[in-house]
Amino acid sequence: RGLRVVISTGDKDMAQLVNDRISLVNTMTGSSLDRAGVKIKFDVYPEQIVDYLALVGDASDNIPGVPKVGPKTAAKWLNQYTTLDNLLAHQSEIEGKVGESLRSHTTELALSRQLATIDCELDLELRPEDLSRRTPDTERLREMYTRLELRSLLKQLPGWVPSAPPGAEPGSGPSPQSSPAAGTDGWGAGPRSYDTVLTDEQLDAWFERLRGAELIAFDTETTSLDYMQAEIVGVSFCVEPGHAAYVPLAHRYPGAPEQLDRDAVLKRLEPLLSDPKHAKLGHHLKYDAHVLRNHGIELRGMRYDSMLESYVLNSTATRHDLDSTARHYLGIETIHYEDVAGKGAKQLPFSEVPIEKAAEYSAEDSDVALQLHRTLWAQLERLPRLRQLYEEIEQPLVPVLLDMEHLGVLIDTAMLRKQSHEIAKSLLALEQAAHATAGAPFNLDSPKQLQEILFGRLGLPVKRKTATGQPSTAEDVLEELADEYELPRIILDYRGLAKLKSTYTDKLPGQVNPRTGRVHTSYHQAVAATGRLSSTDPNLQNIPVRTPEGRRIRQAFIAPPGHVLMAADYSQIELRIMAHLSGDASLLRAFAEDRDIHQATAAEVFGLEPSAVTADQRRAAKAINFGL
């Protein structure tokens, strides 16, 4: 129709469409390209872009291009020969290795050109006027945003009204003593009431109720997420859905009501909490057990954990935190921590959260945990193998992990600090080598400066681009470049050492608990979909082993005098199962002769005697075996 067109894109492929009435604008960078702009940016005109892309290639679009041909070479050729066809007609004139590369890839160039070409010969059912913005279908958007849990977008729709938090009556705040609420938000038909226990008489009544209960849902509110530092601010209980209590014990803020003495309450509760005959339930009960242990109480009778029940039932259906599981299995939106304590720099410690808000939040946690247990356990009972997995493996593991975490790991901080100093020297040497190779100083930690050096100053081929259209300097890209060029290898070595320093040799000494002199990690049962444990704060399951520096870091994990560290592992359990199921003669023979199966595979793959196999070759064979 001869209309003026602006295409909003950061994709360089679209430059081939630019002409006197079509231009590009990149809203990410604010830059725009007309015909002259394309020539300035790529040193070729829009009608030459397809040939340019065919020569240079584009890994993100699977355009192979010609090896050794970069942007400058492609532009130089097209400025001289105008078109790719004319260049190929004169290919014998191109000298050197780049000429050899061109001549050996002429057959691929036709495919590259086809892949780079935007097909404009399409019959479209839509006309430009059909694309004009209409009034949005608010109800369809509301349904979609709700189904996909796009809560921030849902709030932007006209007519959005925030729902009252569970347990809150419209137009009135909860009473400090009891906060009833009608069950109109997916919690069931019965009324709910959450008690705030501030007197001995209330505590006596709840204590008798707890003593007579078959199952006690339990939750602690604390001063810290660090289980070794956390102290109790309050505790909540629930023994029947919809009726729970919060006992505030250490809320400290102006105007806070008088609360029961923490030590006296915990002493009163200790026989019940430490009695293995009284079944306990919680959501991530291991944390609460840590906190109680900080106060000298051993939590026993940890029979059920709604977090683990959710994980065993379906490890990938949802995240297994309380908010996510309640949303997924009960269809309810719980009160979030940020709702009562605030966000960011203004977030209050829980001890400063008003008791009426804290009571609603904590009592709900115990209530929801009990409701989740009833829902999830009913499903697990219909699946005997999963119930067995829960009862015989996952739940019995909780006190084992509790002891491991609370004991902690001993490290040699002096050794780590010495290693950190040595790594700093190596980093300085690598930085100097990088500057010498680049021919100019630059910041090795700056992706932008690295882009300018690698792809601007040195003219290395661009293997992949970022979402914003910049040449990628990701690790896999540098690995590919390191096969041919020196600087990417130096950068990779620098990054590897820098990560060891920041993650381990610098950081681990600072994570030693001052009270125990040890490092305390958290082992998570309900994270990895495969059933493995994961470890965080710090991650002690991923201490490096492949490099000499990494192996030295492992040496800093030590045993106290009179003790040793022992490692135990199944002997190739998966491969033994594979040998049994497949009946493969060579695998069976290797196991029967008690050979190192990875070494045997490496010897076969690399055509070596087993004794000649190196550690790296064995590691490669191990990857092959487990890939199979």
PDB file of C-alpha atoms in Angstrom, residues 435-592:
ATOM      1  CA  HIS A 435      45.925  -7.521  28.994  1.00  0.00           C
ATOM      2  CA  ALA A 436      49.059  -8.542  27.113  1.00  0.00           C
ATOM      3  CA  THR A 437      47.111 -10.832  24.768  1.00  0.00           C
ATOM      4  CA  ALA A 438      44.451  -8.176  24.127  1.00  0.00           C
ATOM      5  CA  GLY A 439      47.036  -5.453  23.623  1.00  0.00           C
ATOM      6  CA  ALA A 440      45.213  -3.147  26.043  1.00  0.00           C
ATOM      7  CA  PRO A 441      44.069  -3.099  29.680  1.00  0.00           C
ATOM      8  CA  PHE A 442      40.400  -3.888  30.362  1.00  0.00           C
ATOM      9  CA  ASN A 443      38.163  -5.121  33.188  1.00  0.00           C
ATOM     10  CA  LEU A 444      37.943  -8.911  32.923  1.00  0.00           C
ATOM     11  CA  ASP A 445      34.761  -8.883  35.028  1.00  0.00           C
ATOM     12  CA  SER A 446      32.938  -6.520  32.647  1.00  0.00           C
ATOM     13  CA  PRO A 447      30.973  -8.344  29.887  1.00  0.00           C
ATOM     14  CA  LYS A 448      30.701  -5.085  27.938  1.00  0.00           C
ATOM     15  CA  GLN A 449      34.443  -4.452  27.917  1.00  0.00           C
ATOM     16  CA  LEU A 450      35.085  -8.116  27.127  1.00  0.00           C
ATOM     17  CA  GLN A 451      32.695  -7.871  24.163  1.00  0.00           C
ATOM     18  CA  GLU A 452      34.579  -4.845  22.849  1.00  0.00           C
ATOM     19  CA  ILE A 453      37.943  -6.599  23.158  1.00  0.00           C
ATOM     20  CA  LEU A 454      36.954 -10.010  21.766  1.00  0.00           C
ATOM     21  CA  PHE A 455      34.592  -9.016  18.974  1.00  0.00           C
ATOM     22  CA  GLY A 456      35.701  -5.458  18.296  1.00  0.00           C
ATOM     23  CA  ARG A 457      39.435  -5.100  18.850  1.00  0.00           C
ATOM     24  CA  LEU A 458      40.370  -8.735  18.076  1.00  0.00           C
ATOM     25  CA  GLY A 459      37.538  -9.428  15.605  1.00  0.00           C
ATOM     26  CA  LEU A 460      36.731 -12.912  16.901  1.00  0.00           C
ATOM     27  CA  PRO A 461      33.654 -14.538  15.343  1.00  0.00           C
ATOM     28  CA  VAL A 462      30.351 -13.992  17.147  1.00  0.00           C
ATOM     29  CA  LYS A 463      28.984 -17.407  18.109  1.00  0.00           C
ATOM     30  CA  ARG A 464      25.784 -16.321  19.821  1.00  0.00           C
ATOM     31  CA  LYS A 465      23.967 -13.162  20.862  1.00  0.00           C
ATOM     32  CA  THR A 466      22.207 -12.148  24.056  1.00  0.00           C
ATOM     33  CA  ALA A 467      18.522 -11.240  24.293  1.00  0.00           C
ATOM     34  CA  THR A 468      19.483  -7.590  23.735  1.00  0.00           C
ATOM     35  CA  GLY A 469      21.409  -8.408  20.557  1.00  0.00           C
ATOM     36  CA  GLN A 470      24.907  -8.137  22.055  1.00  0.00           C
ATOM     37  CA  PRO A 471      27.620 -10.763  21.376  1.00  0.00           C
ATOM     38  CA  SER A 472      27.478 -13.369  24.131  1.00  0.00           C
ATOM     39  CA  THR A 473      30.460 -13.951  26.421  1.00  0.00           C
ATOM     40  CA  ALA A 474      28.833 -16.890  28.207  1.00  0.00           C
ATOM     41  CA  GLU A 475      31.005 -19.791  29.333  1.00  0.00           C
ATOM     42  CA  ASP A 476      29.933 -22.196  26.577  1.00  0.00           C
ATOM     43  CA  VAL A 477      30.654 -19.516  23.952  1.00  0.00           C
ATOM     44  CA  LEU A 478      34.117 -18.874  25.377  1.00  0.00           C
ATOM     45  CA  GLU A 479      34.771 -22.648  25.509  1.00  0.00           C
ATOM     46  CA  GLU A 480      34.046 -22.852  21.792  1.00  0.00           C
ATOM     47  CA  LEU A 481      36.294 -19.888  21.036  1.00  0.00           C
ATOM     48  CA  ALA A 482      39.046 -21.207  23.318  1.00  0.00           C
ATOM     49  CA  ASP A 483      39.715 -24.069  20.896  1.00  0.00           C
ATOM     50  CA  GLU A 484      41.215 -21.546  18.451  1.00  0.00           C
ATOM     51  CA  TYR A 485      42.038 -18.388  20.401  1.00  0.00           C
ATOM     52  CA  GLU A 486      44.167 -17.709  23.478  1.00  0.00           C
ATOM     53  CA  LEU A 487      42.281 -14.906  25.237  1.00  0.00           C
ATOM     54  CA  PRO A 488      38.984 -16.806  25.759  1.00  0.00           C
ATOM     55  CA  ARG A 489      40.954 -19.595  27.487  1.00  0.00           C
ATOM     56  CA  ILE A 490      42.594 -17.061  29.812  1.00  0.00           C
ATOM     57  CA  ILE A 491      39.188 -15.557  30.611  1.00  0.00           C
ATOM     58  CA  LEU A 492      37.759 -19.008  31.417  1.00  0.00           C
ATOM     59  CA  ASP A 493      40.669 -19.796  33.740  1.00  0.00           C
ATOM     60  CA  TYR A 494      40.227 -16.398  35.404  1.00  0.00           C
ATOM     61  CA  ARG A 495      36.481 -16.909  35.909  1.00  0.00           C
ATOM     62  CA  GLY A 496      37.010 -20.394  37.341  1.00  0.00           C
ATOM     63  CA  LEU A 497      39.514 -19.178  39.933  1.00  0.00           C
ATOM     64  CA  ALA A 498      37.464 -16.075  40.752  1.00  0.00           C
ATOM     65  CA  LYS A 499      34.424 -18.262  41.470  1.00  0.00           C
ATOM     66  CA  LEU A 500      36.451 -20.532  43.761  1.00  0.00           C
ATOM     67  CA  LYS A 501      37.697 -17.476  45.638  1.00  0.00           C
ATOM     68  CA  SER A 502      34.352 -15.713  46.040  1.00  0.00           C
ATOM     69  CA  THR A 503      32.279 -18.835  46.720  1.00  0.00           C
ATOM     70  CA  TYR A 504      34.627 -20.855  48.897  1.00  0.00           C
ATOM     71  CA  THR A 505      37.987 -19.528  50.084  1.00  0.00           C
ATOM     72  CA  ASP A 506      36.667 -16.026  50.890  1.00  0.00           C
ATOM     73  CA  LYS A 507      33.131 -16.899  51.947  1.00  0.00           C
ATOM     74  CA  LEU A 508      33.325 -20.147  53.932  1.00  0.00           C
ATOM     75  CA  PRO A 509      35.398 -18.748  56.829  1.00  0.00           C
ATOM     76  CA  GLY A 510      32.773 -16.048  57.323  1.00  0.00           C
ATOM     77  CA  GLN A 511      30.030 -18.691  57.565  1.00  0.00           C
ATOM     78  CA  VAL A 512      31.524 -20.359  60.628  1.00  0.00           C
ATOM     79  CA  ASN A 513      29.060 -20.164  63.518  1.00  0.00           C
ATOM     80  CA  PRO A 514      30.777 -18.293  66.392  1.00  0.00           C
ATOM     81  CA  ARG A 515      29.074 -20.460  69.030  1.00  0.00           C
ATOM     82  CA  THR A 516      29.956 -23.878  67.529  1.00  0.00           C
ATOM     83  CA  GLY A 517      33.043 -23.034  65.448  1.00  0.00           C
ATOM     84  CA  ARG A 518      31.515 -24.980  62.563  1.00  0.00           C
ATOM     85  CA  VAL A 519      29.725 -24.406  59.254  1.00  0.00           C
ATOM     86  CA  HIS A 520      26.034 -25.366  59.266  1.00  0.00           C
ATOM     87  CA  THR A 521      24.331 -26.094  55.958  1.00  0.00           C
ATOM     88  CA  SER A 522      20.653 -26.825  55.236  1.00  0.00           C
ATOM     89  CA  TYR A 523      19.813 -30.129  53.561  1.00  0.00           C
ATOM     90  CA  HIS A 524      16.561 -29.909  51.588  1.00  0.00           C
ATOM     91  CA  GLN A 525      14.461 -33.013  51.003  1.00  0.00           C
ATOM     92  CA  ALA A 526      11.720 -31.342  48.970  1.00  0.00           C
ATOM     93  CA  VAL A 527      13.595 -29.475  46.223  1.00  0.00           C
ATOM     94  CA  ALA A 528      15.244 -31.800  43.677  1.00  0.00           C
ATOM     95  CA  ALA A 529      12.627 -33.552  41.521  1.00  0.00           C
ATOM     96  CA  THR A 530      14.860 -36.652  41.327  1.00  0.00           C
ATOM     97  CA  GLY A 531      14.674 -37.396  45.048  1.00  0.00           C
ATOM     98  CA  ARG A 532      18.219 -36.289  45.864  1.00  0.00           C
ATOM     99  CA  LEU A 533      19.009 -33.942  48.705  1.00  0.00           C
ATOM    100  CA  SER A 534      20.128 -30.421  47.942  1.00  0.00           C
ATOM    101  CA  SER A 535      22.289 -28.233  50.161  1.00  0.00           C
ATOM    102  CA  THR A 536      22.293 -24.452  50.660  1.00  0.00           C
ATOM    103  CA  ASP A 537      23.774 -21.701  52.847  1.00  0.00           C
ATOM    104  CA  PRO A 538      26.405 -22.916  52.048  1.00  0.00           C
ATOM    105  CA  ASN A 539      26.115 -25.630  49.400  1.00  0.00           C
ATOM    106  CA  LEU A 540      28.343 -28.379  50.784  1.00  0.00           C
ATOM    107  CA  GLN A 541      27.364 -30.918  48.113  1.00  0.00           C
ATOM    108  CA  ASN A 542      29.123 -29.083  45.324  1.00  0.00           C
ATOM    109  CA  ILE A 543      32.643 -28.494  46.610  1.00  0.00           C
ATOM    110  CA  PRO A 544      34.877 -28.498  43.488  1.00  0.00           C
ATOM    111  CA  VAL A 545      36.990 -31.542  42.689  1.00  0.00           C
ATOM    112  CA  ARG A 546      38.039 -31.265  39.039  1.00  0.00           C
ATOM    113  CA  THR A 547      40.866 -28.741  39.385  1.00  0.00           C
ATOM    114  CA  PRO A 548      43.912 -28.811  41.682  1.00  0.00           C
ATOM    115  CA  GLU A 549      42.629 -25.639  43.394  1.00  0.00           C
ATOM    116  CA  GLY A 550      39.226 -27.261  43.943  1.00  0.00           C
ATOM    117  CA  ARG A 551      40.771 -30.382  45.429  1.00  0.00           C
ATOM    118  CA  ARG A 552      42.799 -28.209  47.812  1.00  0.00           C
ATOM    119  CA  ILE A 553      39.570 -26.568  49.012  1.00  0.00           C
ATOM    120  CA  ARG A 554      38.266 -30.028  49.920  1.00  0.00           C
ATOM    121  CA  GLN A 555      41.348 -30.521  52.080  1.00  0.00           C
ATOM    122  CA  ALA A 556      40.106 -27.684  54.306  1.00  0.00           C
ATOM    123  CA  PHE A 557      37.190 -29.860  55.475  1.00  0.00           C
ATOM    124  CA  ILE A 558      38.673 -31.628  58.469  1.00  0.00           C
ATOM    125  CA  ALA A 559      37.844 -33.874  61.431  1.00  0.00           C
ATOM    126  CA  PRO A 560      38.609 -32.921  65.032  1.00  0.00           C
ATOM    127  CA  PRO A 561      41.466 -34.709  66.845  1.00  0.00           C
ATOM    128  CA  GLY A 562      40.740 -38.393  67.380  1.00  0.00           C
ATOM    129  CA  HIS A 563      38.237 -38.536  64.515  1.00  0.00           C
ATOM    130  CA  VAL A 564      38.323 -39.118  60.751  1.00  0.00           C
ATOM    131  CA  LEU A 565      36.106 -38.123  57.828  1.00  0.00           C
ATOM    132  CA  MET A 566      34.738 -41.179  56.017  1.00  0.00           C
ATOM    133  CA  ALA A 567      33.161 -41.313  52.554  1.00  0.00           C
ATOM    134  CA  ALA A 568      30.766 -44.129  51.627  1.00  0.00           C
ATOM    135  CA  ASP A 569      29.073 -44.693  48.291  1.00  0.00           C
ATOM    136  CA  TYR A 570      27.270 -47.397  46.373  1.00  0.00           C
ATOM    137  CA  SER A 571      29.599 -49.098  43.890  1.00  0.00           C
ATOM    138  CA  GLN A 572      28.252 -48.157  40.427  1.00  0.00           C
ATOM    139  CA  ILE A 573      24.718 -49.064  41.482  1.00  0.00           C
ATOM    140  CA  GLU A 574      22.972 -47.733  38.343  1.00  0.00           C
ATOM    141  CA  LEU A 575      25.431 -49.466  35.995  1.00  0.00           C
ATOM    142  CA  ARG A 576      25.068 -52.729  37.870  1.00  0.00           C
ATOM    143  CA  ILE A 577      21.311 -52.513  37.364  1.00  0.00           C
ATOM    144  CA  MET A 578      21.893 -51.731  33.673  1.00  0.00           C
ATOM    145  CA  ALA A 579      24.244 -54.717  33.325  1.00  0.00           C
ATOM    146  CA  HIS A 580      21.662 -56.972  34.985  1.00  0.00           C
ATOM    147  CA  LEU A 581      18.770 -55.755  32.822  1.00  0.00           C
ATOM    148  CA  SER A 582      20.694 -55.679  29.531  1.00  0.00           C
ATOM    149  CA  GLY A 583      22.761 -58.818  29.977  1.00  0.00           C
ATOM    150  CA  ASP A 584      25.621 -57.065  28.159  1.00  0.00           C
ATOM    151  CA  ALA A 585      28.567 -59.504  28.140  1.00  0.00           C
ATOM    152  CA  SER A 586      31.374 -56.946  28.467  1.00  0.00           C
ATOM    153  CA  LEU A 587      29.624 -55.089  31.314  1.00  0.00           C
ATOM    154  CA  LEU A 588      28.924 -58.313  33.182  1.00  0.00           C
ATOM    155  CA  ARG A 589      32.496 -59.460  32.711  1.00  0.00           C
ATOM    156  CA  ALA A 590      33.890 -56.149  33.974  1.00  0.00           C
ATOM    157  CA  PHE A 591      31.775 -56.349  37.113  1.00  0.00           C
ATOM    158  CA  ALA A 592      32.545 -60.052  37.636  1.00  0.00           C
TER     159      ALA A 592
END
